[in-house]
Amino acid sequence: MGIEKNVFSMKYARLTKEQFEELDQEFINFLATQSITADEWTNLKANKPEMAEMELDVFSDLIWEGVLGQAKYLEHISPKNIHLFALNDDHMHLIGIKVNNDIDVTTTEGFNWLRENLMDDAVEFVQAKKDYSEDDKLDKFTLIEQGANITKGDLYNYMHKLIN
């Protein structure tokens, strides 16, 4: 295995233990592309943990690259705000919803209240277009790190039809 000293710098974040377990077969295939057998991997973890860590990081970044490249919508929901992002090829489109009362939209009751009271004076809508930086995937990843989740876009599309 001709891996040089750790010159790899992670772009995204290490996958969680649960994510690695979900991607077990993909990780085995990844190691195979590196010509690392199961025995060699066990040996690497035991005797060269920094090299094993680097392989985990490289794999994590590869997975993130693919996921971020395919993501079409993000949602970030907090007690008073909903941010819905459509991830277009050259920019993001945001629909923001702000609730200016004591309703918490992260609860079922609060979300149901919002659904039934979209035209209430306490509900504000904003729309914005934001161009990506040089790295659209990193822009998306930053939103995920801040709490956004990748979605199918059902809520975005519903709200987009409603306000346009």
PDB file of C-alpha atoms in Angstrom:
ATOM      1  CA  MET A   1       0.000   0.000   0.000  1.00  0.00           C
ATOM      2  CA  GLY A   2       1.701   3.141  -1.183  1.00  0.00           C
ATOM      3  CA  ILE A   3      -0.110   5.688   0.962  1.00  0.00           C
ATOM      4  CA  GLU A   4       2.019   8.734   1.746  1.00  0.00           C
ATOM      5  CA  LYS A   5       2.087  10.460   5.117  1.00  0.00           C
ATOM      6  CA  ASN A   6      -1.212  12.180   5.856  1.00  0.00           C
ATOM      7  CA  VAL A   7      -1.355  14.883   3.193  1.00  0.00           C
ATOM      8  CA  PHE A   8      -5.119  14.499   2.796  1.00  0.00           C
ATOM      9  CA  SER A   9      -7.184  17.352   4.132  1.00  0.00           C
ATOM     10  CA  MET A  10     -10.868  16.625   4.701  1.00  0.00           C
ATOM     11  CA  LYS A  11     -13.291  18.817   2.830  1.00  0.00           C
ATOM     12  CA  TYR A  12     -16.494  17.801   4.619  1.00  0.00           C
ATOM     13  CA  ALA A  13     -16.933  15.747   7.791  1.00  0.00           C
ATOM     14  CA  ARG A  14     -16.282  12.196   8.880  1.00  0.00           C
ATOM     15  CA  LEU A  15     -19.341  10.014   8.547  1.00  0.00           C
ATOM     16  CA  THR A  16     -20.868   8.828  11.807  1.00  0.00           C
ATOM     17  CA  LYS A  17     -20.495   5.253  13.036  1.00  0.00           C
ATOM     18  CA  GLU A  18     -24.132   4.653  12.000  1.00  0.00           C
ATOM     19  CA  GLN A  19     -23.523   6.053   8.525  1.00  0.00           C
ATOM     20  CA  PHE A  20     -20.458   3.832   8.102  1.00  0.00           C
ATOM     21  CA  GLU A  21     -22.544   0.825   9.167  1.00  0.00           C
ATOM     22  CA  GLU A  22     -25.199   1.744   6.573  1.00  0.00           C
ATOM     23  CA  LEU A  23     -22.481   2.047   3.912  1.00  0.00           C
ATOM     24  CA  ASP A  24     -20.576  -1.085   4.920  1.00  0.00           C
ATOM     25  CA  GLN A  25     -20.637  -2.636   1.444  1.00  0.00           C
ATOM     26  CA  GLU A  26     -19.657   0.649  -0.223  1.00  0.00           C
ATOM     27  CA  PHE A  27     -16.741   0.990   2.202  1.00  0.00           C
ATOM     28  CA  ILE A  28     -15.582  -2.570   1.440  1.00  0.00           C
ATOM     29  CA  ASN A  29     -15.724  -1.717  -2.282  1.00  0.00           C
ATOM     30  CA  PHE A  30     -13.815   1.517  -1.633  1.00  0.00           C
ATOM     31  CA  LEU A  31     -11.073  -0.383   0.222  1.00  0.00           C
ATOM     32  CA  ALA A  32     -10.935  -2.843  -2.683  1.00  0.00           C
ATOM     33  CA  THR A  33     -10.297   0.066  -5.088  1.00  0.00           C
ATOM     34  CA  GLN A  34      -7.382   0.966  -2.800  1.00  0.00           C
ATOM     35  CA  SER A  35      -6.217  -2.680  -3.027  1.00  0.00           C
ATOM     36  CA  ILE A  36      -6.801  -3.124   0.708  1.00  0.00           C
ATOM     37  CA  THR A  37      -8.087  -6.560   1.767  1.00  0.00           C
ATOM     38  CA  ALA A  38     -10.095  -7.225   4.938  1.00  0.00           C
ATOM     39  CA  ASP A  39      -6.959  -8.582   6.652  1.00  0.00           C
ATOM     40  CA  GLU A  40      -4.926  -5.552   5.590  1.00  0.00           C
ATOM     41  CA  TRP A  41      -7.675  -3.240   6.905  1.00  0.00           C
ATOM     42  CA  THR A  42      -7.632  -5.002  10.290  1.00  0.00           C
ATOM     43  CA  ASN A  43      -3.839  -4.697  10.325  1.00  0.00           C
ATOM     44  CA  LEU A  44      -3.993  -1.021   9.313  1.00  0.00           C
ATOM     45  CA  LYS A  45      -6.459  -0.175  12.108  1.00  0.00           C
ATOM     46  CA  ALA A  46      -4.270  -1.958  14.661  1.00  0.00           C
ATOM     47  CA  ASN A  47      -0.809  -0.837  13.545  1.00  0.00           C
ATOM     48  CA  LYS A  48      -1.244   2.357  11.524  1.00  0.00           C
ATOM     49  CA  PRO A  49      -4.341   4.026  12.979  1.00  0.00           C
ATOM     50  CA  GLU A  50      -3.501   7.395  11.377  1.00  0.00           C
ATOM     51  CA  MET A  51      -3.555   5.740   7.926  1.00  0.00           C
ATOM     52  CA  ALA A  52      -6.834   3.997   8.748  1.00  0.00           C
ATOM     53  CA  GLU A  53      -8.261   7.363   9.859  1.00  0.00           C
ATOM     54  CA  MET A  54      -7.167   8.891   6.564  1.00  0.00           C
ATOM     55  CA  GLU A  55      -8.969   6.136   4.608  1.00  0.00           C
ATOM     56  CA  LEU A  56     -12.136   6.817   6.633  1.00  0.00           C
ATOM     57  CA  ASP A  57     -11.834  10.535   5.841  1.00  0.00           C
ATOM     58  CA  VAL A  58     -11.231   9.990   2.112  1.00  0.00           C
ATOM     59  CA  PHE A  59     -14.243   7.661   1.959  1.00  0.00           C
ATOM     60  CA  SER A  60     -16.385  10.147   3.918  1.00  0.00           C
ATOM     61  CA  ASP A  61     -15.533  12.937   1.496  1.00  0.00           C
ATOM     62  CA  LEU A  62     -16.327  10.717  -1.514  1.00  0.00           C
ATOM     63  CA  ILE A  63     -19.738   9.886  -0.046  1.00  0.00           C
ATOM     64  CA  TRP A  64     -20.463  13.546   0.764  1.00  0.00           C
ATOM     65  CA  GLU A  65     -19.440  14.587  -2.786  1.00  0.00           C
ATOM     66  CA  GLY A  66     -21.995  12.178  -4.240  1.00  0.00           C
ATOM     67  CA  VAL A  67     -24.765  13.039  -1.794  1.00  0.00           C
ATOM     68  CA  LEU A  68     -24.292  16.801  -2.183  1.00  0.00           C
ATOM     69  CA  GLY A  69     -24.173  16.474  -5.960  1.00  0.00           C
ATOM     70  CA  GLN A  70     -27.567  14.748  -5.960  1.00  0.00           C
ATOM     71  CA  ALA A  71     -29.309  16.882  -3.308  1.00  0.00           C
ATOM     72  CA  LYS A  72     -32.117  18.996  -4.779  1.00  0.00           C
ATOM     73  CA  TYR A  73     -33.781  20.403  -1.644  1.00  0.00           C
ATOM     74  CA  LEU A  74     -32.830  21.304   1.913  1.00  0.00           C
ATOM     75  CA  GLU A  75     -35.056  22.202   4.866  1.00  0.00           C
ATOM     76  CA  HIS A  76     -34.079  23.849   8.100  1.00  0.00           C
ATOM     77  CA  ILE A  77     -36.863  24.069  10.664  1.00  0.00           C
ATOM     78  CA  SER A  78     -36.444  25.806  14.023  1.00  0.00           C
ATOM     79  CA  PRO A  79     -39.158  26.848  16.504  1.00  0.00           C
ATOM     80  CA  LYS A  80     -39.916  30.200  14.806  1.00  0.00           C
ATOM     81  CA  ASN A  81     -38.469  29.780  11.306  1.00  0.00           C
ATOM     82  CA  ILE A  82     -38.669  27.454   8.335  1.00  0.00           C
ATOM     83  CA  HIS A  83     -36.050  27.782   5.608  1.00  0.00           C
ATOM     84  CA  LEU A  84     -36.759  25.804   2.445  1.00  0.00           C
ATOM     85  CA  PHE A  85     -34.039  25.651  -0.201  1.00  0.00           C
ATOM     86  CA  ALA A  86     -34.286  24.540  -3.815  1.00  0.00           C
ATOM     87  CA  LEU A  87     -30.754  23.656  -4.934  1.00  0.00           C
ATOM     88  CA  ASN A  88     -30.669  24.707  -8.577  1.00  0.00           C
ATOM     89  CA  ASP A  89     -27.673  24.234 -10.868  1.00  0.00           C
ATOM     90  CA  ASP A  90     -26.341  27.774 -10.529  1.00  0.00           C
ATOM     91  CA  HIS A  91     -28.068  29.148  -7.407  1.00  0.00           C
ATOM     92  CA  MET A  92     -30.216  28.354  -4.395  1.00  0.00           C
ATOM     93  CA  HIS A  93     -33.766  29.607  -4.044  1.00  0.00           C
ATOM     94  CA  LEU A  94     -34.945  30.177  -0.483  1.00  0.00           C
ATOM     95  CA  ILE A  95     -38.456  30.354   0.856  1.00  0.00           C
ATOM     96  CA  GLY A  96     -38.357  31.620   4.415  1.00  0.00           C
ATOM     97  CA  ILE A  97     -41.307  31.448   6.779  1.00  0.00           C
ATOM     98  CA  LYS A  98     -41.201  33.266  10.110  1.00  0.00           C
ATOM     99  CA  VAL A  99     -43.812  32.882  12.836  1.00  0.00           C
ATOM    100  CA  ASN A 100     -44.145  35.951  15.070  1.00  0.00           C
ATOM    101  CA  ASN A 101     -46.138  34.527  17.980  1.00  0.00           C
ATOM    102  CA  ASP A 102     -45.711  31.861  20.665  1.00  0.00           C
ATOM    103  CA  ILE A 103     -46.223  28.941  18.233  1.00  0.00           C
ATOM    104  CA  ASP A 104     -43.358  26.428  17.914  1.00  0.00           C
ATOM    105  CA  VAL A 105     -43.446  24.990  14.371  1.00  0.00           C
ATOM    106  CA  THR A 106     -41.145  22.097  15.351  1.00  0.00           C
ATOM    107  CA  THR A 107     -44.075  20.552  17.240  1.00  0.00           C
ATOM    108  CA  THR A 108     -46.947  18.753  15.508  1.00  0.00           C
ATOM    109  CA  GLU A 109     -49.451  21.208  16.991  1.00  0.00           C
ATOM    110  CA  GLY A 110     -47.373  24.203  15.937  1.00  0.00           C
ATOM    111  CA  PHE A 111     -46.865  22.913  12.409  1.00  0.00           C
ATOM    112  CA  ASN A 112     -50.588  22.156  12.088  1.00  0.00           C
ATOM    113  CA  TRP A 113     -51.368  25.685  13.317  1.00  0.00           C
ATOM    114  CA  LEU A 114     -49.047  27.084  10.643  1.00  0.00           C
ATOM    115  CA  ARG A 115     -50.655  24.976   7.922  1.00  0.00           C
ATOM    116  CA  GLU A 116     -54.115  26.218   8.900  1.00  0.00           C
ATOM    117  CA  ASN A 117     -53.054  29.864   9.413  1.00  0.00           C
ATOM    118  CA  LEU A 118     -50.637  30.619   6.582  1.00  0.00           C
ATOM    119  CA  MET A 119     -52.361  33.943   5.892  1.00  0.00           C
ATOM    120  CA  ASP A 120     -52.327  34.998   9.558  1.00  0.00           C
ATOM    121  CA  ASP A 121     -50.624  38.345  10.293  1.00  0.00           C
ATOM    122  CA  ALA A 122     -48.150  36.482  12.519  1.00  0.00           C
ATOM    123  CA  VAL A 123     -46.773  34.572   9.502  1.00  0.00           C
ATOM    124  CA  GLU A 124     -44.175  36.254   7.281  1.00  0.00           C
ATOM    125  CA  PHE A 125     -42.879  34.905   3.973  1.00  0.00           C
ATOM    126  CA  VAL A 126     -39.655  35.903   2.241  1.00  0.00           C
ATOM    127  CA  GLN A 127     -38.047  34.627  -0.925  1.00  0.00           C
ATOM    128  CA  ALA A 128     -34.443  35.030  -1.957  1.00  0.00           C
ATOM    129  CA  LYS A 129     -32.042  33.848  -4.611  1.00  0.00           C
ATOM    130  CA  LYS A 130     -28.446  33.202  -3.626  1.00  0.00           C
ATOM    131  CA  ASP A 131     -25.685  32.385  -6.067  1.00  0.00           C
ATOM    132  CA  TYR A 132     -23.275  29.672  -5.023  1.00  0.00           C
ATOM    133  CA  SER A 133     -19.681  30.462  -4.159  1.00  0.00           C
ATOM    134  CA  GLU A 134     -16.994  28.726  -6.262  1.00  0.00           C
ATOM    135  CA  ASP A 135     -17.965  25.493  -4.469  1.00  0.00           C
ATOM    136  CA  ASP A 136     -21.697  24.754  -4.556  1.00  0.00           C
ATOM    137  CA  LYS A 137     -21.292  21.461  -2.701  1.00  0.00           C
ATOM    138  CA  LEU A 138     -19.481  23.162   0.171  1.00  0.00           C
ATOM    139  CA  ASP A 139     -22.270  25.776   0.310  1.00  0.00           C
ATOM    140  CA  LYS A 140     -24.832  22.965   0.634  1.00  0.00           C
ATOM    141  CA  PHE A 141     -22.706  21.140   3.203  1.00  0.00           C
ATOM    142  CA  THR A 142     -22.440  24.309   5.313  1.00  0.00           C
ATOM    143  CA  LEU A 143     -26.249  24.494   5.471  1.00  0.00           C
ATOM    144  CA  ILE A 144     -26.380  20.828   6.523  1.00  0.00           C
ATOM    145  CA  GLU A 145     -23.793  21.481   9.242  1.00  0.00           C
ATOM    146  CA  GLN A 146     -26.019  24.325  10.456  1.00  0.00           C
ATOM    147  CA  GLY A 147     -28.929  21.902  10.832  1.00  0.00           C
ATOM    148  CA  ALA A 148     -30.565  21.614   7.401  1.00  0.00           C
ATOM    149  CA  ASN A 149     -31.747  18.245   6.143  1.00  0.00           C
ATOM    150  CA  ILE A 150     -31.861  16.921   2.590  1.00  0.00           C
ATOM    151  CA  THR A 151     -35.481  16.387   1.515  1.00  0.00           C
ATOM    152  CA  LYS A 152     -37.554  15.459  -1.516  1.00  0.00           C
ATOM    153  CA  GLY A 153     -38.852  19.049  -1.620  1.00  0.00           C
ATOM    154  CA  ASP A 154     -42.526  18.400  -0.853  1.00  0.00           C
ATOM    155  CA  LEU A 155     -42.803  21.315   1.598  1.00  0.00           C
ATOM    156  CA  TYR A 156     -40.766  23.631  -0.631  1.00  0.00           C
ATOM    157  CA  ASN A 157     -42.943  22.849  -3.661  1.00  0.00           C
ATOM    158  CA  TYR A 158     -46.167  23.258  -1.654  1.00  0.00           C
ATOM    159  CA  MET A 159     -45.083  26.658  -0.334  1.00  0.00           C
ATOM    160  CA  HIS A 160     -43.684  27.738  -3.708  1.00  0.00           C
ATOM    161  CA  LYS A 161     -47.074  27.086  -5.384  1.00  0.00           C
ATOM    162  CA  LEU A 162     -48.889  28.805  -2.537  1.00  0.00           C
ATOM    163  CA  ILE A 163     -46.959  32.077  -2.612  1.00  0.00           C
ATOM    164  CA  ASN A 164     -46.257  32.416  -6.336  1.00  0.00           C
TER     165      ASN A 164
END
